[in-house]
């Protein structure tokens, strides 16, 4: 395949696709016939932010989209067609765009820790099926005294779970990896319920009647504590939510 990337914005996608095609397609010795694969941005294409046009000819394949995400999804369709048709393609053209703006999967890593490299595998799998959000449920409580908080905290070193958590550096790496695959990482922090991780390091903030799974919002100290928590967490994520 002779891969041609027309826009600098799409260079990372070109590098990713080149590796994927190398792993997918059989290597043919002394083959002089190479199909041209051109990926470009077309701002006039009226298919929304994630739509694309894919044209397959005998000697050339063309992908057009108005955004990186649309071009990425076109490459997923191309890979799927190759995998389903024994590395061969039928000539034709089609346009595609999502029906739903948000296509999300939630992982409860608070209750069940998912190792970092497996989390990246989740991103790749979701992206293959054009899922555009990975919702990370980062803390929770269950089964009495069990609780999990899966994020390194500089202001509260004892808050992160010892049986598994993500460093702030890993959170940055995960988001960069997810951006490459057109996936947004959406964080969730439970409070004031499901909050035993917080009350374990600050038992004075536990609700006097409901126990350690709940924080006492009648105390000004609780709001100050949670503000400090969110002030540290919010800048770590690119998501607006």
PDB file of N, CA, C and O in Angstrom, residues 25-104:
ATOM      1  N   UNK A  25      -1.988  -7.172   6.412  1.00  0.00           N
ATOM      2  CA  UNK A  25      -1.849  -7.633   5.032  1.00  0.00           C
ATOM      3  C   UNK A  25      -0.668  -8.582   4.867  1.00  0.00           C
ATOM      4  O   UNK A  25       0.386  -8.378   5.483  1.00  0.00           O
ATOM      5  N   UNK A  26      -0.811  -9.620   4.052  1.00  0.00           N
ATOM      6  CA  UNK A  26       0.302 -10.543   3.810  1.00  0.00           C
ATOM      7  C   UNK A  26       1.421  -9.848   3.056  1.00  0.00           C
ATOM      8  O   UNK A  26       1.181  -8.986   2.198  1.00  0.00           O
ATOM      9  N   UNK A  27       2.644 -10.193   3.417  1.00  0.00           N
ATOM     10  CA  UNK A  27       3.793  -9.595   2.741  1.00  0.00           C
ATOM     11  C   UNK A  27       4.107 -10.389   1.478  1.00  0.00           C
ATOM     12  O   UNK A  27       4.376 -11.580   1.526  1.00  0.00           O
ATOM     13  N   UNK A  28       4.069  -9.694   0.346  1.00  0.00           N
ATOM     14  CA  UNK A  28       4.320 -10.333  -0.942  1.00  0.00           C
ATOM     15  C   UNK A  28       5.683  -9.914  -1.465  1.00  0.00           C
ATOM     16  O   UNK A  28       5.970  -8.734  -1.633  1.00  0.00           O
ATOM     17  N   UNK A  29       6.530 -10.903  -1.726  1.00  0.00           N
ATOM     18  CA  UNK A  29       7.874 -10.630  -2.209  1.00  0.00           C
ATOM     19  C   UNK A  29       7.829 -10.164  -3.668  1.00  0.00           C
ATOM     20  O   UNK A  29       7.053 -10.662  -4.473  1.00  0.00           O
ATOM     21  N   UNK A  30       8.692  -9.195  -3.970  1.00  0.00           N
ATOM     22  CA  UNK A  30       8.877  -8.704  -5.340  1.00  0.00           C
ATOM     23  C   UNK A  30       7.576  -8.196  -5.972  1.00  0.00           C
ATOM     24  O   UNK A  30       7.353  -8.330  -7.166  1.00  0.00           O
ATOM     25  N   UNK A  31       6.699  -7.651  -5.145  1.00  0.00           N
ATOM     26  CA  UNK A  31       5.434  -7.124  -5.667  1.00  0.00           C
ATOM     27  C   UNK A  31       5.620  -5.662  -6.067  1.00  0.00           C
ATOM     28  O   UNK A  31       5.964  -4.821  -5.243  1.00  0.00           O
ATOM     29  N   UNK A  32       5.407  -5.378  -7.333  1.00  0.00           N
ATOM     30  CA  UNK A  32       5.556  -4.007  -7.821  1.00  0.00           C
ATOM     31  C   UNK A  32       4.226  -3.260  -7.836  1.00  0.00           C
ATOM     32  O   UNK A  32       4.182  -2.055  -8.053  1.00  0.00           O
ATOM     33  N   UNK A  33       3.128  -3.998  -7.624  1.00  0.00           N
ATOM     34  CA  UNK A  33       1.807  -3.387  -7.648  1.00  0.00           C
ATOM     35  C   UNK A  33       1.431  -2.927  -6.240  1.00  0.00           C
ATOM     36  O   UNK A  33       1.283  -3.738  -5.339  1.00  0.00           O
ATOM     37  N   UNK A  34       1.295  -1.629  -6.091  1.00  0.00           N
ATOM     38  CA  UNK A  34       0.902  -1.071  -4.810  1.00  0.00           C
ATOM     39  C   UNK A  34      -0.334  -0.200  -4.994  1.00  0.00           C
ATOM     40  O   UNK A  34      -0.381   0.654  -5.882  1.00  0.00           O
ATOM     41  N   UNK A  35      -1.325  -0.447  -4.159  1.00  0.00           N
ATOM     42  CA  UNK A  35      -2.531   0.365  -4.192  1.00  0.00           C
ATOM     43  C   UNK A  35      -2.283   1.686  -3.481  1.00  0.00           C
ATOM     44  O   UNK A  35      -1.750   1.706  -2.367  1.00  0.00           O
ATOM     45  N   UNK A  36      -2.668   2.771  -4.114  1.00  0.00           N
ATOM     46  CA  UNK A  36      -2.516   4.079  -3.488  1.00  0.00           C
ATOM     47  C   UNK A  36      -3.679   4.299  -2.514  1.00  0.00           C
ATOM     48  O   UNK A  36      -4.839   4.096  -2.860  1.00  0.00           O
ATOM     49  N   UNK A  37      -3.339   4.690  -1.301  1.00  0.00           N
ATOM     50  CA  UNK A  37      -4.348   4.994  -0.277  1.00  0.00           C
ATOM     51  C   UNK A  37      -4.155   6.443   0.160  1.00  0.00           C
ATOM     52  O   UNK A  37      -3.167   6.771   0.820  1.00  0.00           O
ATOM     53  N   UNK A  38      -5.071   7.291  -0.212  1.00  0.00           N
ATOM     54  CA  UNK A  38      -4.962   8.717   0.082  1.00  0.00           C
ATOM     55  C   UNK A  38      -5.997   9.120   1.124  1.00  0.00           C
ATOM     56  O   UNK A  38      -7.183   8.850   0.979  1.00  0.00           O
ATOM     57  N   UNK A  39      -5.516   9.787   2.181  1.00  0.00           N
ATOM     58  CA  UNK A  39      -6.390  10.261   3.256  1.00  0.00           C
ATOM     59  C   UNK A  39      -6.264  11.773   3.332  1.00  0.00           C
ATOM     60  O   UNK A  39      -5.153  12.305   3.453  1.00  0.00           O
ATOM     61  N   UNK A  40      -7.391  12.467   3.266  1.00  0.00           N
ATOM     62  CA  UNK A  40      -7.335  13.928   3.255  1.00  0.00           C
ATOM     63  C   UNK A  40      -8.540  14.527   3.968  1.00  0.00           C
ATOM     64  O   UNK A  40      -9.574  13.876   4.147  1.00  0.00           O
ATOM     65  N   UNK A  41      -8.384  15.780   4.376  1.00  0.00           N
ATOM     66  CA  UNK A  41      -9.473  16.537   4.978  1.00  0.00           C
ATOM     67  C   UNK A  41     -10.178  17.353   3.893  1.00  0.00           C
ATOM     68  O   UNK A  41      -9.536  17.964   3.042  1.00  0.00           O
ATOM     69  N   UNK A  42     -11.490  17.340   3.971  1.00  0.00           N
ATOM     70  CA  UNK A  42     -12.298  18.120   3.036  1.00  0.00           C
ATOM     71  C   UNK A  42     -13.356  18.856   3.856  1.00  0.00           C
ATOM     72  O   UNK A  42     -14.375  18.275   4.244  1.00  0.00           O
ATOM     73  N   UNK A  43     -13.086  20.121   4.133  1.00  0.00           N
ATOM     74  CA  UNK A  43     -13.978  20.905   4.992  1.00  0.00           C
ATOM     75  C   UNK A  43     -15.357  21.118   4.367  1.00  0.00           C
ATOM     76  O   UNK A  43     -16.308  21.476   5.058  1.00  0.00           O
ATOM     77  N   UNK A  44     -15.472  20.910   3.054  1.00  0.00           N
ATOM     78  CA  UNK A  44     -16.751  21.101   2.380  1.00  0.00           C
ATOM     79  C   UNK A  44     -17.637  19.860   2.437  1.00  0.00           C
ATOM     80  O   UNK A  44     -18.795  19.896   2.020  1.00  0.00           O
ATOM     81  N   UNK A  45     -17.084  18.774   2.947  1.00  0.00           N
ATOM     82  CA  UNK A  45     -17.857  17.535   3.035  1.00  0.00           C
ATOM     83  C   UNK A  45     -18.951  17.697   4.086  1.00  0.00           C
ATOM     84  O   UNK A  45     -18.673  17.970   5.254  1.00  0.00           O
ATOM     85  N   UNK A  46     -20.179  17.503   3.707  1.00  0.00           N
ATOM     86  CA  UNK A  46     -21.321  17.780   4.583  1.00  0.00           C
ATOM     87  C   UNK A  46     -21.815  16.500   5.267  1.00  0.00           C
ATOM     88  O   UNK A  46     -22.941  16.048   5.046  1.00  0.00           O
ATOM     89  N   UNK A  47     -20.942  15.936   6.105  1.00  0.00           N
ATOM     90  CA  UNK A  47     -21.301  14.690   6.797  1.00  0.00           C
ATOM     91  C   UNK A  47     -21.099  14.790   8.308  1.00  0.00           C
ATOM     92  O   UNK A  47     -21.000  13.782   8.993  1.00  0.00           O
ATOM     93  N   UNK A  48     -21.042  16.010   8.829  1.00  0.00           N
ATOM     94  CA  UNK A  48     -20.869  16.177  10.261  1.00  0.00           C
ATOM     95  C   UNK A  48     -19.424  15.993  10.678  1.00  0.00           C
ATOM     96  O   UNK A  48     -18.532  15.760   9.866  1.00  0.00           O
ATOM     97  N   UNK A  49     -19.201  16.057  12.000  1.00  0.00           N
ATOM     98  CA  UNK A  49     -17.840  16.008  12.530  1.00  0.00           C
ATOM     99  C   UNK A  49     -17.222  14.614  12.498  1.00  0.00           C
ATOM    100  O   UNK A  49     -16.000  14.481  12.599  1.00  0.00           O
ATOM    101  N   UNK A  50     -18.049  13.581  12.378  1.00  0.00           N
ATOM    102  CA  UNK A  50     -17.504  12.223  12.416  1.00  0.00           C
ATOM    103  C   UNK A  50     -17.822  11.419  11.156  1.00  0.00           C
ATOM    104  O   UNK A  50     -17.520  10.238  11.090  1.00  0.00           O
ATOM    105  N   UNK A  51     -18.406  12.066  10.174  1.00  0.00           N
ATOM    106  CA  UNK A  51     -18.731  11.381   8.931  1.00  0.00           C
ATOM    107  C   UNK A  51     -17.544  11.329   7.985  1.00  0.00           C
ATOM    108  O   UNK A  51     -16.556  12.043   8.142  1.00  0.00           O
ATOM    109  N   UNK A  52     -17.634  10.481   6.970  1.00  0.00           N
ATOM    110  CA  UNK A  52     -16.535  10.326   6.014  1.00  0.00           C
ATOM    111  C   UNK A  52     -17.051   9.749   4.699  1.00  0.00           C
ATOM    112  O   UNK A  52     -18.155   9.202   4.629  1.00  0.00           O
ATOM    113  N   UNK A  53     -16.239   9.868   3.671  1.00  0.00           N
ATOM    114  CA  UNK A  53     -16.504   9.246   2.373  1.00  0.00           C
ATOM    115  C   UNK A  53     -15.330   8.340   2.044  1.00  0.00           C
ATOM    116  O   UNK A  53     -14.170   8.746   2.110  1.00  0.00           O
ATOM    117  N   UNK A  54     -15.633   7.091   1.707  1.00  0.00           N
ATOM    118  CA  UNK A  54     -14.626   6.088   1.369  1.00  0.00           C
ATOM    119  C   UNK A  54     -14.882   5.589  -0.048  1.00  0.00           C
ATOM    120  O   UNK A  54     -15.964   5.097  -0.351  1.00  0.00           O
ATOM    121  N   UNK A  55     -13.898   5.779  -0.913  1.00  0.00           N
ATOM    122  CA  UNK A  55     -13.983   5.336  -2.303  1.00  0.00           C
ATOM    123  C   UNK A  55     -12.902   4.291  -2.570  1.00  0.00           C
ATOM    124  O   UNK A  55     -11.725   4.516  -2.260  1.00  0.00           O
ATOM    125  N   UNK A  56     -13.312   3.167  -3.134  1.00  0.00           N
ATOM    126  CA  UNK A  56     -12.390   2.069  -3.409  1.00  0.00           C
ATOM    127  C   UNK A  56     -12.363   1.810  -4.911  1.00  0.00           C
ATOM    128  O   UNK A  56     -13.372   1.423  -5.505  1.00  0.00           O
ATOM    129  N   UNK A  57     -11.214   2.056  -5.519  1.00  0.00           N
ATOM    130  CA  UNK A  57     -11.028   1.775  -6.934  1.00  0.00           C
ATOM    131  C   UNK A  57     -10.025   0.646  -7.118  1.00  0.00           C
ATOM    132  O   UNK A  57      -9.476   0.119  -6.154  1.00  0.00           O
ATOM    133  N   UNK A  58      -9.765   0.275  -8.341  1.00  0.00           N
ATOM    134  CA  UNK A  58      -8.836  -0.830  -8.600  1.00  0.00           C
ATOM    135  C   UNK A  58      -7.393  -0.466  -8.259  1.00  0.00           C
ATOM    136  O   UNK A  58      -6.620  -1.323  -7.852  1.00  0.00           O
ATOM    137  N   UNK A  59      -7.039   0.806  -8.402  1.00  0.00           N
ATOM    138  CA  UNK A  59      -5.657   1.219  -8.158  1.00  0.00           C
ATOM    139  C   UNK A  59      -5.525   2.245  -7.042  1.00  0.00           C
ATOM    140  O   UNK A  59      -4.409   2.548  -6.629  1.00  0.00           O
ATOM    141  N   UNK A  60      -6.644   2.757  -6.574  1.00  0.00           N
ATOM    142  CA  UNK A  60      -6.567   3.823  -5.576  1.00  0.00           C
ATOM    143  C   UNK A  60      -7.744   3.758  -4.617  1.00  0.00           C
ATOM    144  O   UNK A  60      -8.874   3.475  -5.017  1.00  0.00           O
ATOM    145  N   UNK A  61      -7.451   4.026  -3.340  1.00  0.00           N
ATOM    146  CA  UNK A  61      -8.469   4.140  -2.298  1.00  0.00           C
ATOM    147  C   UNK A  61      -8.399   5.563  -1.752  1.00  0.00           C
ATOM    148  O   UNK A  61      -7.312   6.066  -1.456  1.00  0.00           O
ATOM    149  N   UNK A  62      -9.550   6.201  -1.633  1.00  0.00           N
ATOM    150  CA  UNK A  62      -9.593   7.581  -1.156  1.00  0.00           C
ATOM    151  C   UNK A  62     -10.488   7.692   0.072  1.00  0.00           C
ATOM    152  O   UNK A  62     -11.596   7.160   0.102  1.00  0.00           O
ATOM    153  N   UNK A  63      -9.955   8.383   1.085  1.00  0.00           N
ATOM    154  CA  UNK A  63     -10.721   8.664   2.300  1.00  0.00           C
ATOM    155  C   UNK A  63     -10.780  10.180   2.466  1.00  0.00           C
ATOM    156  O   UNK A  63      -9.746  10.853   2.437  1.00  0.00           O
ATOM    157  N   UNK A  64     -11.997  10.691   2.648  1.00  0.00           N
ATOM    158  CA  UNK A  64     -12.179  12.119   2.888  1.00  0.00           C
ATOM    159  C   UNK A  64     -13.080  12.324   4.094  1.00  0.00           C
ATOM    160  O   UNK A  64     -14.066  11.613   4.281  1.00  0.00           O
ATOM    161  N   UNK A  65     -12.722  13.316   4.894  1.00  0.00           N
ATOM    162  CA  UNK A  65     -13.533  13.694   6.044  1.00  0.00           C
ATOM    163  C   UNK A  65     -13.228  15.146   6.378  1.00  0.00           C
ATOM    164  O   UNK A  65     -12.192  15.681   5.980  1.00  0.00           O
ATOM    165  N   UNK A  66     -14.108  15.765   7.121  1.00  0.00           N
ATOM    166  CA  UNK A  66     -13.863  17.152   7.530  1.00  0.00           C
ATOM    167  C   UNK A  66     -13.063  17.230   8.826  1.00  0.00           C
ATOM    168  O   UNK A  66     -12.611  18.303   9.208  1.00  0.00           O
ATOM    169  N   UNK A  67     -12.880  16.087   9.516  1.00  0.00           N
ATOM    170  CA  UNK A  67     -12.169  16.082  10.795  1.00  0.00           C
ATOM    171  C   UNK A  67     -11.277  14.846  10.920  1.00  0.00           C
ATOM    172  O   UNK A  67     -11.423  13.872  10.175  1.00  0.00           O
ATOM    173  N   UNK A  68     -10.382  14.902  11.914  1.00  0.00           N
ATOM    174  CA  UNK A  68      -9.536  13.746  12.218  1.00  0.00           C
ATOM    175  C   UNK A  68     -10.393  12.544  12.590  1.00  0.00           C
ATOM    176  O   UNK A  68     -10.141  11.421  12.133  1.00  0.00           O
ATOM    177  N   UNK A  69     -11.405  12.762  13.440  1.00  0.00           N
ATOM    178  CA  UNK A  69     -12.233  11.651  13.918  1.00  0.00           C
ATOM    179  C   UNK A  69     -12.903  10.934  12.757  1.00  0.00           C
ATOM    180  O   UNK A  69     -12.920   9.701  12.692  1.00  0.00           O
ATOM    181  N   UNK A  70     -13.456  11.690  11.819  1.00  0.00           N
ATOM    182  CA  UNK A  70     -14.104  11.071  10.672  1.00  0.00           C
ATOM    183  C   UNK A  70     -13.145  10.249   9.841  1.00  0.00           C
ATOM    184  O   UNK A  70     -13.458   9.131   9.410  1.00  0.00           O
ATOM    185  N   UNK A  71     -11.936  10.787   9.622  1.00  0.00           N
ATOM    186  CA  UNK A  71     -10.917  10.047   8.873  1.00  0.00           C
ATOM    187  C   UNK A  71     -10.524   8.780   9.621  1.00  0.00           C
ATOM    188  O   UNK A  71     -10.330   7.716   9.021  1.00  0.00           O
ATOM    189  N   UNK A  72     -10.419   8.874  10.940  1.00  0.00           N
ATOM    190  CA  UNK A  72     -10.082   7.693  11.740  1.00  0.00           C
ATOM    191  C   UNK A  72     -11.141   6.614  11.577  1.00  0.00           C
ATOM    192  O   UNK A  72     -10.820   5.436  11.379  1.00  0.00           O
ATOM    193  N   UNK A  73     -12.415   6.992  11.664  1.00  0.00           N
ATOM    194  CA  UNK A  73     -13.485   5.999  11.549  1.00  0.00           C
ATOM    195  C   UNK A  73     -13.499   5.361  10.165  1.00  0.00           C
ATOM    196  O   UNK A  73     -13.835   4.180  10.019  1.00  0.00           O
ATOM    197  N   UNK A  74     -13.141   6.130   9.147  1.00  0.00           N
ATOM    198  CA  UNK A  74     -13.046   5.565   7.801  1.00  0.00           C
ATOM    199  C   UNK A  74     -11.986   4.477   7.753  1.00  0.00           C
ATOM    200  O   UNK A  74     -12.175   3.438   7.106  1.00  0.00           O
ATOM    201  N   UNK A  75     -10.866   4.693   8.445  1.00  0.00           N
ATOM    202  CA  UNK A  75      -9.816   3.662   8.456  1.00  0.00           C
ATOM    203  C   UNK A  75     -10.281   2.421   9.215  1.00  0.00           C
ATOM    204  O   UNK A  75      -9.877   1.306   8.878  1.00  0.00           O
ATOM    205  N   UNK A  76     -11.166   2.590  10.210  1.00  0.00           N
ATOM    206  CA  UNK A  76     -11.695   1.403  10.911  1.00  0.00           C
ATOM    207  C   UNK A  76     -12.570   0.595   9.954  1.00  0.00           C
ATOM    208  O   UNK A  76     -12.519  -0.642   9.941  1.00  0.00           O
ATOM    209  N   UNK A  77     -13.383   1.308   9.159  1.00  0.00           N
ATOM    210  CA  UNK A  77     -14.218   0.610   8.178  1.00  0.00           C
ATOM    211  C   UNK A  77     -13.358  -0.112   7.151  1.00  0.00           C
ATOM    212  O   UNK A  77     -13.664  -1.246   6.750  1.00  0.00           O
ATOM    213  N   UNK A  78     -12.285   0.533   6.732  1.00  0.00           N
ATOM    214  CA  UNK A  78     -11.379  -0.083   5.760  1.00  0.00           C
ATOM    215  C   UNK A  78     -10.751  -1.352   6.337  1.00  0.00           C
ATOM    216  O   UNK A  78     -10.704  -2.400   5.676  1.00  0.00           O
ATOM    217  N   UNK A  79     -10.293  -1.283   7.572  1.00  0.00           N
ATOM    218  CA  UNK A  79      -9.702  -2.457   8.216  1.00  0.00           C
ATOM    219  C   UNK A  79     -10.734  -3.578   8.366  1.00  0.00           C
ATOM    220  O   UNK A  79     -10.424  -4.755   8.167  1.00  0.00           O
ATOM    221  N   UNK A  80     -11.954  -3.224   8.727  1.00  0.00           N
ATOM    222  CA  UNK A  80     -13.008  -4.224   8.876  1.00  0.00           C
ATOM    223  C   UNK A  80     -13.308  -4.905   7.545  1.00  0.00           C
ATOM    224  O   UNK A  80     -13.489  -6.130   7.490  1.00  0.00           O
ATOM    225  N   UNK A  81     -13.359  -4.127   6.474  1.00  0.00           N
ATOM    226  CA  UNK A  81     -13.606  -4.701   5.151  1.00  0.00           C
ATOM    227  C   UNK A  81     -12.486  -5.655   4.751  1.00  0.00           C
ATOM    228  O   UNK A  81     -12.742  -6.735   4.198  1.00  0.00           O
ATOM    229  N   UNK A  82     -11.267  -5.280   5.032  1.00  0.00           N
ATOM    230  CA  UNK A  82     -10.124  -6.139   4.700  1.00  0.00           C
ATOM    231  C   UNK A  82     -10.166  -7.443   5.502  1.00  0.00           C
ATOM    232  O   UNK A  82      -9.914  -8.525   4.976  1.00  0.00           O
ATOM    233  N   UNK A  83     -10.495  -7.340   6.783  1.00  0.00           N
ATOM    234  CA  UNK A  83     -10.518  -8.529   7.640  1.00  0.00           C
ATOM    235  C   UNK A  83     -11.660  -9.466   7.273  1.00  0.00           C
ATOM    236  O   UNK A  83     -11.541 -10.677   7.372  1.00  0.00           O
ATOM    237  N   UNK A  84     -12.769  -8.898   6.838  1.00  0.00           N
ATOM    238  CA  UNK A  84     -13.948  -9.708   6.528  1.00  0.00           C
ATOM    239  C   UNK A  84     -13.902 -10.305   5.124  1.00  0.00           C
ATOM    240  O   UNK A  84     -14.676 -11.203   4.815  1.00  0.00           O
ATOM    241  N   UNK A  85     -13.002  -9.809   4.282  1.00  0.00           N
ATOM    242  CA  UNK A  85     -12.969 -10.254   2.886  1.00  0.00           C
ATOM    243  C   UNK A  85     -11.604 -10.817   2.493  1.00  0.00           C
ATOM    244  O   UNK A  85     -11.187 -10.715   1.330  1.00  0.00           O
ATOM    245  N   UNK A  86     -10.915 -11.410   3.481  1.00  0.00           N
ATOM    246  CA  UNK A  86      -9.626 -12.064   3.205  1.00  0.00           C
ATOM    247  C   UNK A  86      -8.646 -11.148   2.475  1.00  0.00           C
ATOM    248  O   UNK A  86      -8.029 -11.514   1.464  1.00  0.00           O
ATOM    249  N   UNK A  87      -8.519  -9.948   2.981  1.00  0.00           N
ATOM    250  CA  UNK A  87      -7.542  -8.971   2.492  1.00  0.00           C
ATOM    251  C   UNK A  87      -7.847  -8.445   1.097  1.00  0.00           C
ATOM    252  O   UNK A  87      -6.982  -7.825   0.468  1.00  0.00           O
ATOM    253  N   UNK A  88      -9.035  -8.680   0.566  1.00  0.00           N
ATOM    254  CA  UNK A  88      -9.402  -8.143  -0.744  1.00  0.00           C
ATOM    255  C   UNK A  88     -10.586  -7.192  -0.571  1.00  0.00           C
ATOM    256  O   UNK A  88     -11.336  -7.272   0.393  1.00  0.00           O
ATOM    257  N   UNK A  89     -10.736  -6.278  -1.545  1.00  0.00           N
ATOM    258  CA  UNK A  89     -11.791  -5.286  -1.467  1.00  0.00           C
ATOM    259  C   UNK A  89     -12.596  -5.242  -2.758  1.00  0.00           C
ATOM    260  O   UNK A  89     -12.049  -5.466  -3.844  1.00  0.00           O
ATOM    261  N   UNK A  90     -13.871  -4.951  -2.640  1.00  0.00           N
ATOM    262  CA  UNK A  90     -14.747  -4.758  -3.795  1.00  0.00           C
ATOM    263  C   UNK A  90     -14.800  -3.265  -4.101  1.00  0.00           C
ATOM    264  O   UNK A  90     -14.937  -2.434  -3.200  1.00  0.00           O
ATOM    265  N   UNK A  91     -14.677  -2.902  -5.361  1.00  0.00           N
ATOM    266  CA  UNK A  91     -14.707  -1.498  -5.748  1.00  0.00           C
ATOM    267  C   UNK A  91     -16.088  -0.888  -5.474  1.00  0.00           C
ATOM    268  O   UNK A  91     -17.114  -1.536  -5.643  1.00  0.00           O
ATOM    269  N   UNK A  92     -16.059   0.350  -5.043  1.00  0.00           N
ATOM    270  CA  UNK A  92     -17.310   1.043  -4.754  1.00  0.00           C
ATOM    271  C   UNK A  92     -17.054   2.265  -3.912  1.00  0.00           C
ATOM    272  O   UNK A  92     -15.904   2.586  -3.580  1.00  0.00           O
ATOM    273  N   UNK A  93     -18.091   2.956  -3.533  1.00  0.00           N
ATOM    274  CA  UNK A  93     -17.971   4.164  -2.712  1.00  0.00           C
ATOM    275  C   UNK A  93     -19.153   4.254  -1.767  1.00  0.00           C
ATOM    276  O   UNK A  93     -20.265   3.837  -2.109  1.00  0.00           O
ATOM    277  N   UNK A  94     -18.912   4.754  -0.578  1.00  0.00           N
ATOM    278  CA  UNK A  94     -20.019   4.977   0.346  1.00  0.00           C
ATOM    279  C   UNK A  94     -19.686   6.111   1.305  1.00  0.00           C
ATOM    280  O   UNK A  94     -18.524   6.444   1.524  1.00  0.00           O
ATOM    281  N   UNK A  95     -20.734   6.691   1.855  1.00  0.00           N
ATOM    282  CA  UNK A  95     -20.613   7.727   2.878  1.00  0.00           C
ATOM    283  C   UNK A  95     -21.254   7.227   4.157  1.00  0.00           C
ATOM    284  O   UNK A  95     -22.271   6.524   4.121  1.00  0.00           O
ATOM    285  N   UNK A  96     -20.655   7.600   5.263  1.00  0.00           N
ATOM    286  CA  UNK A  96     -21.120   7.074   6.543  1.00  0.00           C
ATOM    287  C   UNK A  96     -21.010   8.174   7.591  1.00  0.00           C
ATOM    288  O   UNK A  96     -20.074   8.979   7.566  1.00  0.00           O
ATOM    289  N   UNK A  97     -21.972   8.208   8.502  1.00  0.00           N
ATOM    290  CA  UNK A  97     -21.910   9.123   9.636  1.00  0.00           C
ATOM    291  C   UNK A  97     -22.726   8.524  10.778  1.00  0.00           C
ATOM    292  O   UNK A  97     -23.663   7.752  10.545  1.00  0.00           O
ATOM    293  N   UNK A  98     -22.364   8.838  12.019  1.00  0.00           N
ATOM    294  CA  UNK A  98     -23.068   8.216  13.150  1.00  0.00           C
ATOM    295  C   UNK A  98     -24.469   8.779  13.356  1.00  0.00           C
ATOM    296  O   UNK A  98     -24.737   9.952  13.079  1.00  0.00           O
ATOM    297  N   UNK A  99     -25.342   7.927  13.848  1.00  0.00           N
ATOM    298  CA  UNK A  99     -26.693   8.357  14.209  1.00  0.00           C
ATOM    299  C   UNK A  99     -26.687   9.048  15.567  1.00  0.00           C
ATOM    300  O   UNK A  99     -27.433   9.999  15.797  1.00  0.00           O
ATOM    301  N   UNK A 100     -25.812   8.559  16.472  1.00  0.00           N
ATOM    302  CA  UNK A 100     -25.772   9.086  17.831  1.00  0.00           C
ATOM    303  C   UNK A 100     -24.457   9.830  18.067  1.00  0.00           C
ATOM    304  O   UNK A 100     -23.378   9.317  17.756  1.00  0.00           O
ATOM    305  N   UNK A 101     -24.553  11.002  18.632  1.00  0.00           N
ATOM    306  CA  UNK A 101     -23.357  11.825  18.889  1.00  0.00           C
ATOM    307  C   UNK A 101     -22.468  11.194  19.947  1.00  0.00           C
ATOM    308  O   UNK A 101     -21.252  11.183  19.820  1.00  0.00           O
ATOM    309  N   UNK A 102     -23.065  10.689  21.021  1.00  0.00           N
ATOM    310  CA  UNK A 102     -22.299  10.079  22.108  1.00  0.00           C
ATOM    311  C   UNK A 102     -22.479   8.566  22.075  1.00  0.00           C
ATOM    312  O   UNK A 102     -23.602   8.069  22.147  1.00  0.00           O
ATOM    313  N   UNK A 103     -21.372   7.844  21.997  1.00  0.00           N
ATOM    314  CA  UNK A 103     -21.383   6.379  21.972  1.00  0.00           C
ATOM    315  C   UNK A 103     -20.370   5.933  23.023  1.00  0.00           C
ATOM    316  O   UNK A 103     -19.169   5.935  22.782  1.00  0.00           O
ATOM    317  N   UNK A 104     -20.885   5.585  24.199  1.00  0.00           N
ATOM    318  CA  UNK A 104     -20.021   5.481  25.373  1.00  0.00           C
ATOM    319  C   UNK A 104     -20.077   4.106  26.026  1.00  0.00           C
ATOM    320  O   UNK A 104     -21.099   3.426  25.980  1.00  0.00           O
TER     321      UNK A 104
END
